Short mmCIF file of C-alpha atoms in Angstrom, two decimals:
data_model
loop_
_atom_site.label_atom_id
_atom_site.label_comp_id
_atom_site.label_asym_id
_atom_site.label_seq_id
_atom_site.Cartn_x
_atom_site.Cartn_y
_atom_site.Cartn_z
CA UNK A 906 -1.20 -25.72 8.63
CA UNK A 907 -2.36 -22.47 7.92
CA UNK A 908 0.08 -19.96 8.97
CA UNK A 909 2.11 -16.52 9.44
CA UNK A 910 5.69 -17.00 9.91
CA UNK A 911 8.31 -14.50 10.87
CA UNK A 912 12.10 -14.49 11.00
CA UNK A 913 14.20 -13.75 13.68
CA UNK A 914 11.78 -14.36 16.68
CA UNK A 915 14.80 -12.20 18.57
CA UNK A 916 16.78 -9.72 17.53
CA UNK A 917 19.81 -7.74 19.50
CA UNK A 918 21.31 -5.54 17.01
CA UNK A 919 23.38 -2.10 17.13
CA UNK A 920 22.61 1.13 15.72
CA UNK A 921 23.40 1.76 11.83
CA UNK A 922 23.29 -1.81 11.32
CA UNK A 923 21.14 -3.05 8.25
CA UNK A 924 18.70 -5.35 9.29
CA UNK A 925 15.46 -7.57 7.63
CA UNK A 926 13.18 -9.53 9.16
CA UNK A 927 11.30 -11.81 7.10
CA UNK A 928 7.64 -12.49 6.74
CA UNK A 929 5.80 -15.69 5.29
CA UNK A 930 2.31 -16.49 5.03
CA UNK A 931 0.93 -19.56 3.17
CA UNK A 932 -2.59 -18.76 3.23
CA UNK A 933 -2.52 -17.15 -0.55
CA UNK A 934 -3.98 -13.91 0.86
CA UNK A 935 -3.68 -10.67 -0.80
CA UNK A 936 -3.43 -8.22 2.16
CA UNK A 937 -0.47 -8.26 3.97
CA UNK A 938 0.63 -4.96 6.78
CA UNK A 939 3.29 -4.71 9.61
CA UNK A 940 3.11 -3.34 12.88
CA UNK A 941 4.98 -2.29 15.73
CA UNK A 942 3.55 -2.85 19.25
CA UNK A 943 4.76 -0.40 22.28
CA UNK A 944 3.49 -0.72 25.69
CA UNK A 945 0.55 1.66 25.82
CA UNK A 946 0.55 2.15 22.39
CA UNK A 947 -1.43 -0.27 20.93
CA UNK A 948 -0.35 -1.86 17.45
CA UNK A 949 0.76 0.78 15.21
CA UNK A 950 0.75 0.06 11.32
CA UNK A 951 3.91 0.90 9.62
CA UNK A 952 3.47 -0.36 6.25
CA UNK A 953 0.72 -2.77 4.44
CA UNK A 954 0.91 -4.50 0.87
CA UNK A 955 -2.85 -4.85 -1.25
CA UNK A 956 -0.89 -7.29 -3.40
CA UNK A 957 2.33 -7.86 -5.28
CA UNK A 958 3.96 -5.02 -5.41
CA UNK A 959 1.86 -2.80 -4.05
CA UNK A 960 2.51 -1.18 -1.00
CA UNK A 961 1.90 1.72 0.78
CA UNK A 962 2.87 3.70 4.27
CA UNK A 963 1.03 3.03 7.41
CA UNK A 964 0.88 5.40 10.42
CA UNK A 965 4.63 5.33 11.53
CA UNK A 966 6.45 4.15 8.39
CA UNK A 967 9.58 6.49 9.30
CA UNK A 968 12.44 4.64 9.24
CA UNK A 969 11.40 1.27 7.43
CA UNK A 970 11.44 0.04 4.09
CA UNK A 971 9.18 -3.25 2.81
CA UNK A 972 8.59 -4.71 -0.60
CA UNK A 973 6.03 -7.39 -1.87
CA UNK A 974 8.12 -9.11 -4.92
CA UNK A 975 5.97 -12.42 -4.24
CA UNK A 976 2.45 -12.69 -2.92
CA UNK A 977 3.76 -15.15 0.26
CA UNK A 978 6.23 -12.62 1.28
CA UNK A 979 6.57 -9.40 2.97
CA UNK A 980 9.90 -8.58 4.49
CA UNK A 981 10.52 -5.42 6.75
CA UNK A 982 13.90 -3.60 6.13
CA UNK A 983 15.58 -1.42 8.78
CA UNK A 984 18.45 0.53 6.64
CA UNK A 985 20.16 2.20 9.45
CA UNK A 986 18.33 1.06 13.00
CA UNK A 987 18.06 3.24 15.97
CA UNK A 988 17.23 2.81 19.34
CA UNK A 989 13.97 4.29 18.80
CA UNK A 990 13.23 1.10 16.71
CA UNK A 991 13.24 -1.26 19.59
CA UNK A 992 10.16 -2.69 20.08
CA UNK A 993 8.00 -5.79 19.31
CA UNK A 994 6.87 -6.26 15.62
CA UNK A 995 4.07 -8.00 14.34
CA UNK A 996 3.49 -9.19 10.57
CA UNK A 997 -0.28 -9.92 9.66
CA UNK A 998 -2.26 -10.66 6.68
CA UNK A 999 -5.88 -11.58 5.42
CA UNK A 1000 -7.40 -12.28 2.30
CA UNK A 1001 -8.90 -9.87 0.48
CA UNK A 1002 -12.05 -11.63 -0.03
CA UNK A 1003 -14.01 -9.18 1.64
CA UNK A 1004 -13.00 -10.83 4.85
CA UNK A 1005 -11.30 -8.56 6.82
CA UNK A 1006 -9.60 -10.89 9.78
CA UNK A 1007 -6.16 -10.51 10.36
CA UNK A 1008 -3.86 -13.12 11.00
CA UNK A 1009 -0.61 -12.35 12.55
CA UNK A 1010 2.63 -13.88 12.64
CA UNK A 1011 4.66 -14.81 16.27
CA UNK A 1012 6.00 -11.59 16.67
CA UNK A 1013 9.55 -10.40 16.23
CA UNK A 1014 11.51 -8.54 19.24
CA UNK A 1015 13.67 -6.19 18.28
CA UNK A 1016 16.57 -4.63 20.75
CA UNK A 1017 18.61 -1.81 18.77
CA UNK A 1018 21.78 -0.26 21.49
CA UNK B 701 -7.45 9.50 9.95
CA UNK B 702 -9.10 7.25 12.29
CA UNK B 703 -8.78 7.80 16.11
CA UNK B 704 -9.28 5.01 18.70
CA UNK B 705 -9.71 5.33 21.89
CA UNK B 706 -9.74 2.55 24.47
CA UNK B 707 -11.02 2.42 28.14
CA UNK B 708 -9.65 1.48 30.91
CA UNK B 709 -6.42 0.54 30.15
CA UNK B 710 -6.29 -2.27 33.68
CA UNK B 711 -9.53 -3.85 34.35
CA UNK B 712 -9.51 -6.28 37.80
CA UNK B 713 -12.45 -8.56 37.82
CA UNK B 714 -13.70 -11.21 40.09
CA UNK B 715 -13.98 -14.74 38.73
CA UNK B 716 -17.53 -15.17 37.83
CA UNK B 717 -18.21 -11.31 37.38
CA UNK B 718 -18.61 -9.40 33.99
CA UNK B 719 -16.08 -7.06 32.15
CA UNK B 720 -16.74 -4.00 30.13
CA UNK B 721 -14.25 -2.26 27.55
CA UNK B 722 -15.43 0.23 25.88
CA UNK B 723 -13.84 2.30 22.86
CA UNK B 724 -14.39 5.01 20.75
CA UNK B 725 -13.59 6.15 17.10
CA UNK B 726 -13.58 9.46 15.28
CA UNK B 727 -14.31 8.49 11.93
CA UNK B 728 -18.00 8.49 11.10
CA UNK B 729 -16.85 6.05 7.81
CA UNK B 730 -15.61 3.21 9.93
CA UNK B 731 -17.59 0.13 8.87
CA UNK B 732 -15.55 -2.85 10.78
CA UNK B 733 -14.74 -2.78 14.54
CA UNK B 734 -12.69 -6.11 15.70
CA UNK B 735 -11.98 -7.16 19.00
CA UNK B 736 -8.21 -8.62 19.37
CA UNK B 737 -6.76 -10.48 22.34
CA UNK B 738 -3.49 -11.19 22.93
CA UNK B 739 -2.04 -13.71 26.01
CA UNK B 740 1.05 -12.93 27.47
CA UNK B 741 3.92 -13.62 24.96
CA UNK B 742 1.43 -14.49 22.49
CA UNK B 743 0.68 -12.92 19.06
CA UNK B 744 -3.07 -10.74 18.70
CA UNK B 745 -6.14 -13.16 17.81
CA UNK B 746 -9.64 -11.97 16.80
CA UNK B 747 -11.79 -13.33 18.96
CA UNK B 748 -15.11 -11.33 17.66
CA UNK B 749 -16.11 -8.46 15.50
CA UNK B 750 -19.04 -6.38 14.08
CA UNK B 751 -19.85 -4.67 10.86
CA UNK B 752 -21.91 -1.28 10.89
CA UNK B 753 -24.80 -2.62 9.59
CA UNK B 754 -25.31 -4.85 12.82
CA UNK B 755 -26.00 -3.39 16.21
CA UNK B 756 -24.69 -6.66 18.75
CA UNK B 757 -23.28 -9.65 18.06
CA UNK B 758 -22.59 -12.58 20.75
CA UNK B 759 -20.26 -15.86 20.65
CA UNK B 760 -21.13 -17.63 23.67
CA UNK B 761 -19.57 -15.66 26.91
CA UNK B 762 -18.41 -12.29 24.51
CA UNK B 763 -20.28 -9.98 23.49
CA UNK B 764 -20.15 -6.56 21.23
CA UNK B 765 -22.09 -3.97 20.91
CA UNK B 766 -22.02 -0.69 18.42
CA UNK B 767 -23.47 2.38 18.46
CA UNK B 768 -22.79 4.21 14.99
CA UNK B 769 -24.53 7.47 16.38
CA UNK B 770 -22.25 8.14 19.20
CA UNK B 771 -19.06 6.16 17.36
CA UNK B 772 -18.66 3.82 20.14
CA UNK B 773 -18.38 0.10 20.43
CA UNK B 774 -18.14 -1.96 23.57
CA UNK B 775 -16.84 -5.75 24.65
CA UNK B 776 -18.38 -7.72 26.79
CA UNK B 777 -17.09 -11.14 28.85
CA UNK B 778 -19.63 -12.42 31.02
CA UNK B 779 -18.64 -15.62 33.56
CA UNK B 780 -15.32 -14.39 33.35
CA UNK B 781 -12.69 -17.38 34.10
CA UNK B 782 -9.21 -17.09 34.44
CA UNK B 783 -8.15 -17.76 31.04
CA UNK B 784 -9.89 -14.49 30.23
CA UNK B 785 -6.81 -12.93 31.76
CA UNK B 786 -5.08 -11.01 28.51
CA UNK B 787 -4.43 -7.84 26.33
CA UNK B 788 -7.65 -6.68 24.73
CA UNK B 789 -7.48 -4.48 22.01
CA UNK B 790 -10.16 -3.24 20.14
CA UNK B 791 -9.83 -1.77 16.42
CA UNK B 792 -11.63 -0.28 13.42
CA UNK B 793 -11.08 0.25 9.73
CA UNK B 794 -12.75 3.24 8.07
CA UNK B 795 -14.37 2.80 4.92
CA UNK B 796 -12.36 2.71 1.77
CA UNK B 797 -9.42 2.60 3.79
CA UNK B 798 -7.89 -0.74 2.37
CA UNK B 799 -7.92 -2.62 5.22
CA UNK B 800 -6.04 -0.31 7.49
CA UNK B 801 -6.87 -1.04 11.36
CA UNK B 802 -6.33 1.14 13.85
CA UNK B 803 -5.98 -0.19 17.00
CA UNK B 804 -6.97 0.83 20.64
CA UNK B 805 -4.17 1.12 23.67
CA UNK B 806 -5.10 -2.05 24.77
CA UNK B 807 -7.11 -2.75 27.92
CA UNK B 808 -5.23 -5.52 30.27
CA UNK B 809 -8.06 -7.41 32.18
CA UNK B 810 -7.15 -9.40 35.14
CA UNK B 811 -9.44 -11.94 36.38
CA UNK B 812 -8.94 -12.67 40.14
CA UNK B 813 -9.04 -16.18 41.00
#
């Protein structure tokens, strides 16, 4: 099945405390992003990938680190997580064909205290 | 960068009746405009989108429409049935912007049984 997976689904962590949460896709697509989604914010992009390693800042990429070693995976690194940082992320991808849906994973929820 | 802006942000509806959400952009480039919704708990799926070069497109009860001179793009449900109840976020990517959507506030439509 043709699919974006993301690891932890849940996530209570506390402040300072290095944290990454993993994204999967098995599609073979090239374009893979992140996003953070606050209520009445929309979906904000904090990072994307092209392709292997390739990667480059999104709107709000303050705070976050990625990296695209393999095409399948794009993992999302909070160094030193603050409260601000709580929210509900969202991994996505598409392929780079010239087809520009986006597929995105279940959605991580992230508490930092 | 690209600006989107999404209205209204609730939208009540009668079962049966039509919805309108309409949305702006700033950035005369944009050349893809896809509509997301997103069920509570759920992650973001496209459920219909437009390229510049087209004027309307329809998929059975949806419905979108673009207008390129006055940068504004609008969604249409007609027959709306209670499993139209969701999150409904519009987006656009500018040209040459590698894929990089910017997203609406999100517009949550109730449909009243």
């Amino acid at each position: 099945e043709a699919q974006v997976t993301q690891n932890p689904r849940y996530l209570i962590t506390v402040t300072g405390k290095k944290l990454t949460v993993t994204c999967s896709q098995n599609m073979n697509h090239e374009y893979m992003s992140w996003y953070r989604q606050d209520p009445g914010l929309g979906l904000r992009q904090i990072y994307y990938s092209m392709n292997v390693e390739v990667t480059d800042k999104g709107d709000v990429p303050e705070g976050y680190k990625v990296s695209r070693k393999e095409k399948r995976n794009f993992p999302l690194i909070l160094e030193s997580p603050s409260p601000n940082q709580t929210s509900l992320y969202f991994c996505a991808s598409s392929s780079g064909q010239g087809a520009y849906e986006q597929y995105f994973g279940p959605g991580t929820r992230l508490t930092v205290t | 960068g690209e600006n989107v802006e999404q209205h209204p942000s609730t939208l009540s509806v009668q079962e049966g009746d039509s919805a309108v959400i309409k949305c702006t952009y700033s950035d005369s480039a944009s050349n893809y405009f896809p509509w997301y919704k997103q069920e509570l708990g759920k992650r973001p799926q496209l459920i219909i989108d437009i390229r510049s070069n087209v004027g309307e497109k329809k998929d059975q009860r949806i419905a979108v429409t673009l207008n390129k001179t006055a940068k504004h793009f609008s969604l249409h449900i007609t027959e709306t049935q209670p499993e139209d109840s969701a999150v409904y976020f519009c987006a656009a990517i500018p040209s040459g912007s590698a894929r990089q959507l910017t997203f609406g506030s999100g517009t949550q439509l109730t449909v009243l049984p």
